[in-house]
Coordinates of C-alpha atoms in Angstrom, one line a residue:
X13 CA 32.5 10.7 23.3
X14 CA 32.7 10.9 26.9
X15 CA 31.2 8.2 29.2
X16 CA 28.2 9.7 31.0
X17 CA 28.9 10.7 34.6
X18 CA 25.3 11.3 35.3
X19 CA 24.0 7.7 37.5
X20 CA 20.6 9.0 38.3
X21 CA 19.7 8.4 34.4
X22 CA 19.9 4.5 35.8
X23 CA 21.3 1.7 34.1
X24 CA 18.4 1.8 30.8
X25 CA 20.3 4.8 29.8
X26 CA 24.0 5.2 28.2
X27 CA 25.6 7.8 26.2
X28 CA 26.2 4.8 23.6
X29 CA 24.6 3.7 20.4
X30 CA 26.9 1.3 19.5
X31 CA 30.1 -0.7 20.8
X32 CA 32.5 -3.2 20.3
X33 CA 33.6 -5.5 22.9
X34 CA 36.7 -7.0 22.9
X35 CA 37.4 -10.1 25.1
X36 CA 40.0 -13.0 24.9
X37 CA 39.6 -16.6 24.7
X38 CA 40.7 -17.6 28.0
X39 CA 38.1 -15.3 29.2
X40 CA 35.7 -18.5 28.4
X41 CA 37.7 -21.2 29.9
X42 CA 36.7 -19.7 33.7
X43 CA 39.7 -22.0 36.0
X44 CA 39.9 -24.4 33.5
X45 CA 43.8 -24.5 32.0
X46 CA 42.1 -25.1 28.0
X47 CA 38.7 -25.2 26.2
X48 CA 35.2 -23.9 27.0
X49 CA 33.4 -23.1 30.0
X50 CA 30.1 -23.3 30.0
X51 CA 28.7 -21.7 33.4
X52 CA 31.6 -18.8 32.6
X53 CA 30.1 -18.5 28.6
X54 CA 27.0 -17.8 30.1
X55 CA 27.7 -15.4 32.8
X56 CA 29.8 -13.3 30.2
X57 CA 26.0 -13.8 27.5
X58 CA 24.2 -12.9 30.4
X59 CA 26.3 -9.5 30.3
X60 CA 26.3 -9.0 26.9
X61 CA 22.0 -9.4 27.2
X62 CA 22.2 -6.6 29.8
X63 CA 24.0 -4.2 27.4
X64 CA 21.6 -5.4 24.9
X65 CA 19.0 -4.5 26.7
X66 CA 19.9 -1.0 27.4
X67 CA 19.4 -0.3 23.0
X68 CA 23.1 -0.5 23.0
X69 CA 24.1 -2.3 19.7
X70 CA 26.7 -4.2 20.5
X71 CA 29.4 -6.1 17.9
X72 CA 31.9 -8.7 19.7
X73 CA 35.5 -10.1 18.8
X74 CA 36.8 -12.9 20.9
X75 CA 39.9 -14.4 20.6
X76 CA 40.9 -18.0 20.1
X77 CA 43.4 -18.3 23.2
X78 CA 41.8 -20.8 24.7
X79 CA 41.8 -23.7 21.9
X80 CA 44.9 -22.5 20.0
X81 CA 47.3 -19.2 19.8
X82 CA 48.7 -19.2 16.4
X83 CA 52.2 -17.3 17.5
X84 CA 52.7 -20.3 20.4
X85 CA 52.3 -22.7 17.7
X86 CA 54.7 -21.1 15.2
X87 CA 56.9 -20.9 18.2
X88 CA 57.2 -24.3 18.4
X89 CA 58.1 -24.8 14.8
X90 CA 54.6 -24.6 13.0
X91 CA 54.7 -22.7 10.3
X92 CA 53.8 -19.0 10.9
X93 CA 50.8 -18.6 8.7
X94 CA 49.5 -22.1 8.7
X95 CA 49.5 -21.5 12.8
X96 CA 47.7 -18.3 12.4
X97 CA 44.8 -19.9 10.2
X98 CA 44.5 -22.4 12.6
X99 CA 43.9 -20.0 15.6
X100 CA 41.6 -18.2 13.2
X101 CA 39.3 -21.3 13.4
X102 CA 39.8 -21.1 17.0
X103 CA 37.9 -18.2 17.3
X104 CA 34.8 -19.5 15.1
X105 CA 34.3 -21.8 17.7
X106 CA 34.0 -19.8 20.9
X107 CA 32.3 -17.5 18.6
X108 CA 29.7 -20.1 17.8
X109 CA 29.8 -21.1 21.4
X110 CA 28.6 -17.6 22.4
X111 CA 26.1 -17.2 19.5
X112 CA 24.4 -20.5 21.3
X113 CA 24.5 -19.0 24.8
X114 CA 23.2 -15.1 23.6
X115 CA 20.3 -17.0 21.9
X116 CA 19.4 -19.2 24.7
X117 CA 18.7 -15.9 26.3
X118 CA 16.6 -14.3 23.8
X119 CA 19.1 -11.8 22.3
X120 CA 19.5 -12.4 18.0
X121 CA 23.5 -12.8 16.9
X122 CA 24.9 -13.7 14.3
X123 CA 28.8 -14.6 13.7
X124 CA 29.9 -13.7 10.9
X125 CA 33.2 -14.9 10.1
X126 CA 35.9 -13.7 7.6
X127 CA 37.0 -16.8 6.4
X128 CA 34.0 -18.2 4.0
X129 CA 31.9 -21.1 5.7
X130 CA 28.8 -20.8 4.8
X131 CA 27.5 -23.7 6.9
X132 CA 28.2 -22.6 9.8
X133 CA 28.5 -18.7 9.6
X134 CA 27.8 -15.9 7.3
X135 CA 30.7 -14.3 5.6
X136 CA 31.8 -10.8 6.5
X137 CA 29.6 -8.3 4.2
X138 CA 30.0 -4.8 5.9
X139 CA 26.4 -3.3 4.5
X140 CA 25.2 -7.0 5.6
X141 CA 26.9 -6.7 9.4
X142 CA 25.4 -2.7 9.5
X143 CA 21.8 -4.2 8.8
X144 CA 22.3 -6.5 11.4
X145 CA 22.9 -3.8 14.2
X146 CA 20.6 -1.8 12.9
X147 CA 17.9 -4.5 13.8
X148 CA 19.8 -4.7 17.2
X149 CA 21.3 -8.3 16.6
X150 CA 24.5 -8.8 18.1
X151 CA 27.0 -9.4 15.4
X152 CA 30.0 -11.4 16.6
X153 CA 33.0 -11.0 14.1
X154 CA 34.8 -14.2 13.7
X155 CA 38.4 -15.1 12.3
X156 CA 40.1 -12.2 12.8
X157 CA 40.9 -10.1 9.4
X158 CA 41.2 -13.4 7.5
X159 CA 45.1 -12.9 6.9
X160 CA 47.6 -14.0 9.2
X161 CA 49.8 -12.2 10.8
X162 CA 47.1 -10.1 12.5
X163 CA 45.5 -10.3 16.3
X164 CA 42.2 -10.4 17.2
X165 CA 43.2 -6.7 19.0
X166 CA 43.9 -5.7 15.2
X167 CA 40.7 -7.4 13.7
X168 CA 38.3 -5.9 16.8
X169 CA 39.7 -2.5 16.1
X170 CA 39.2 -2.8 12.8
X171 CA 36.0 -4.2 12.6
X172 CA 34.6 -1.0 15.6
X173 CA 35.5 1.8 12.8
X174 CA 33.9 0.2 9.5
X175 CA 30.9 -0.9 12.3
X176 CA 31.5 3.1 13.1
X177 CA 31.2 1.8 17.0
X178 CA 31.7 4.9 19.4
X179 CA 34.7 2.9 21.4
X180 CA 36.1 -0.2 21.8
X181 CA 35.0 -2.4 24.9
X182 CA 38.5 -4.1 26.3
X183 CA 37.4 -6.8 28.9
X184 CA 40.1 -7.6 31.0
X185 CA 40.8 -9.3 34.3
X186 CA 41.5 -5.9 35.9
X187 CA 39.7 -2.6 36.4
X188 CA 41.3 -0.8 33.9
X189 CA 45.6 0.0 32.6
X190 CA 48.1 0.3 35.1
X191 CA 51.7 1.2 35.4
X192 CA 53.0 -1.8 36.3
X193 CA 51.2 -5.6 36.6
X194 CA 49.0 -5.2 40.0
X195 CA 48.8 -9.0 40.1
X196 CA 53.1 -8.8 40.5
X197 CA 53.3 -5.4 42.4
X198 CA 51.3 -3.7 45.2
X199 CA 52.2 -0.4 44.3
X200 CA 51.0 -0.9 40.9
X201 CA 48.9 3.1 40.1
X202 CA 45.9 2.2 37.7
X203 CA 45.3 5.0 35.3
X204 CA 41.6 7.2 35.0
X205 CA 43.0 8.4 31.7
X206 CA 45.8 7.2 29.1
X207 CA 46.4 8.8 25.5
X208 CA 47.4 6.5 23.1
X209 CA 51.2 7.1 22.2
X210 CA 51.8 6.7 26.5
X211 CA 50.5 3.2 25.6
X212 CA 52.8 3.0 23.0
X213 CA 55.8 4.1 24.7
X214 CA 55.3 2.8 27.9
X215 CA 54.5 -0.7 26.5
X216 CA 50.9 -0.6 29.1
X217 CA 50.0 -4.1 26.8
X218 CA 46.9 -3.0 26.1
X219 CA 46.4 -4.2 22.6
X220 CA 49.0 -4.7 20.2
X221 CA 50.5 -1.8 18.8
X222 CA 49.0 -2.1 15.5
X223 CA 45.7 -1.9 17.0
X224 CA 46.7 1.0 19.2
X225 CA 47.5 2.9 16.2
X226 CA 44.5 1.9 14.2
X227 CA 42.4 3.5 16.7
X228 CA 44.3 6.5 17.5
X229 CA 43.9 7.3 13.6
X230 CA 40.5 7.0 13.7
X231 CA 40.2 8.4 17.4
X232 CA 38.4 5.7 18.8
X233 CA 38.7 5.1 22.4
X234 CA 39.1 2.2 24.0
X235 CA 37.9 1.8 27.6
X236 CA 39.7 -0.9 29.6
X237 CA 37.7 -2.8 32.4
X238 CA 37.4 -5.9 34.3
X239 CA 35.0 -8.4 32.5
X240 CA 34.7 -10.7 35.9
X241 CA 33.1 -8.0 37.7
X242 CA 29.5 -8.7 37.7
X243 CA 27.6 -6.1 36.1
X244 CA 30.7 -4.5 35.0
X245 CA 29.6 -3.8 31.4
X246 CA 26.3 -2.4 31.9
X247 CA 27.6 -0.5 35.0
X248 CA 29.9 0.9 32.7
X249 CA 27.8 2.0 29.8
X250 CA 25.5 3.8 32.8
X251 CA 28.5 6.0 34.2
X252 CA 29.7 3.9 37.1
X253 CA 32.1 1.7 37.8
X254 CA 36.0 1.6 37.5
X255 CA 37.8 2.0 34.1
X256 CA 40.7 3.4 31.6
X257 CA 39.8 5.4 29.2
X258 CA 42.4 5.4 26.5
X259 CA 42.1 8.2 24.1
X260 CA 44.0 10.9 22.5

């Protein structure tokens, strides 16, 4: 489904029901080098709300970067799959860190994680997370697939086709994919329009390959754009604004 070109519908209208956003952990540390920050969890709730606010249903997957990355820590002779649990956990916390911000804003979420902790979380029931949209809470999927092994890219591609989300959400720190790094190279060319297998073969680092062919099975798109420009989302969602469209 192609985003809507028309802006004079404003930003209370997109060609959207429902979306999954995608965004990594170090997207919530702001300039910090580790952890959580605040002011930059909110600013990134505050966009999610405006989304929200739109009748968009929106389900999230945030990755764990920021506390621990599970392939770092097997790197440095952790065990593989005991790393990979642990970053799991990671991303119950920002996930939880988010929930708190969205609700301090007005907008219902719920994190549901799947990894059973019922204290803290519900586990993941798909009929359960569908209800959820359905009343427009903001579901925010939590521990990756459960196994190890797996990304967060993997587990939010996953999670947008049983959801049945029109397209993936990938918030970045640039507009969109380009053919080379524009932070490394002037001359980097940023592309409208990708298919899936060019991100593949030319290696663009979009998501993780598994993830890239998860949703090219299921021809989801996934639409690449800069999470730090403000209004960026919403913009988005109303036609405007600069993005990659990765399809097939």
């Amino acid at each position: 489904m192609p985003l809507s070109t028309d802006q004079s519908s404003g930003p209370s209208a997109s060609t959207y029901k429902r979306v999954m956003l995608k965004i990594s952990g170090e997207a919530l540390m702001g300039d910090q080098g580790f952890g959580l920050h605040p002011p930059t969890v909110q600013r990134i709730a505050e966009e999610v709300k405006s989304v929200h606010d739109m009748g968009v249903e929106i389900c999230m997957v945030i990755g764990g970067g920021n506390i621990f990355r599970g392939l770092s820590g097997s790197a440095q002779g952790m065990e593989r799959t005991t790393a990979d649990y642990m970053g799991m956990l990671a991303t119950v916390m920002n996930a939880l860190a988010m929930q708190s911000a969205l609700e301090e804003l007005g907008v219902f979420t719920r994190v549901i994680s799947a990894i059973p902790m019922d204290q803290v979380c519900e586990p993941y029931i798909r009929r359960r997370a569908v209800r959820h949209l359905e009343k427009k809470r903001v579901c925010i999927f939590a521990a990756g697939t459960g196994n190890p092994y797996f990304t967060t890219d993997t587990a939010a591609t996953l999670r947008a086709n049983e959801m049945s989300c029109e397209a993936i959400f990938k918030g970045t720190k640039v507009d969109g994919v380009y053919d080379k790094d524009p932070a490394k190279y002037d001359d980097a060319v940023r592309y409208d329009n990708v298919s899936y297998d060019d991100v593949l073969v030319k290696r663009l680092g979009v998501m993780d390959a598994s993830a890239i062919a998860l949703a090219r099975d299921n021809n989801l798109p996934i639409i690449v754009f800069s999470l730090d420009e403000p209004g960026g989302f919403r913009g988005i969602l109303a036609g405007k604004g600069t993005y990659t469209r990765v399809a097939g």
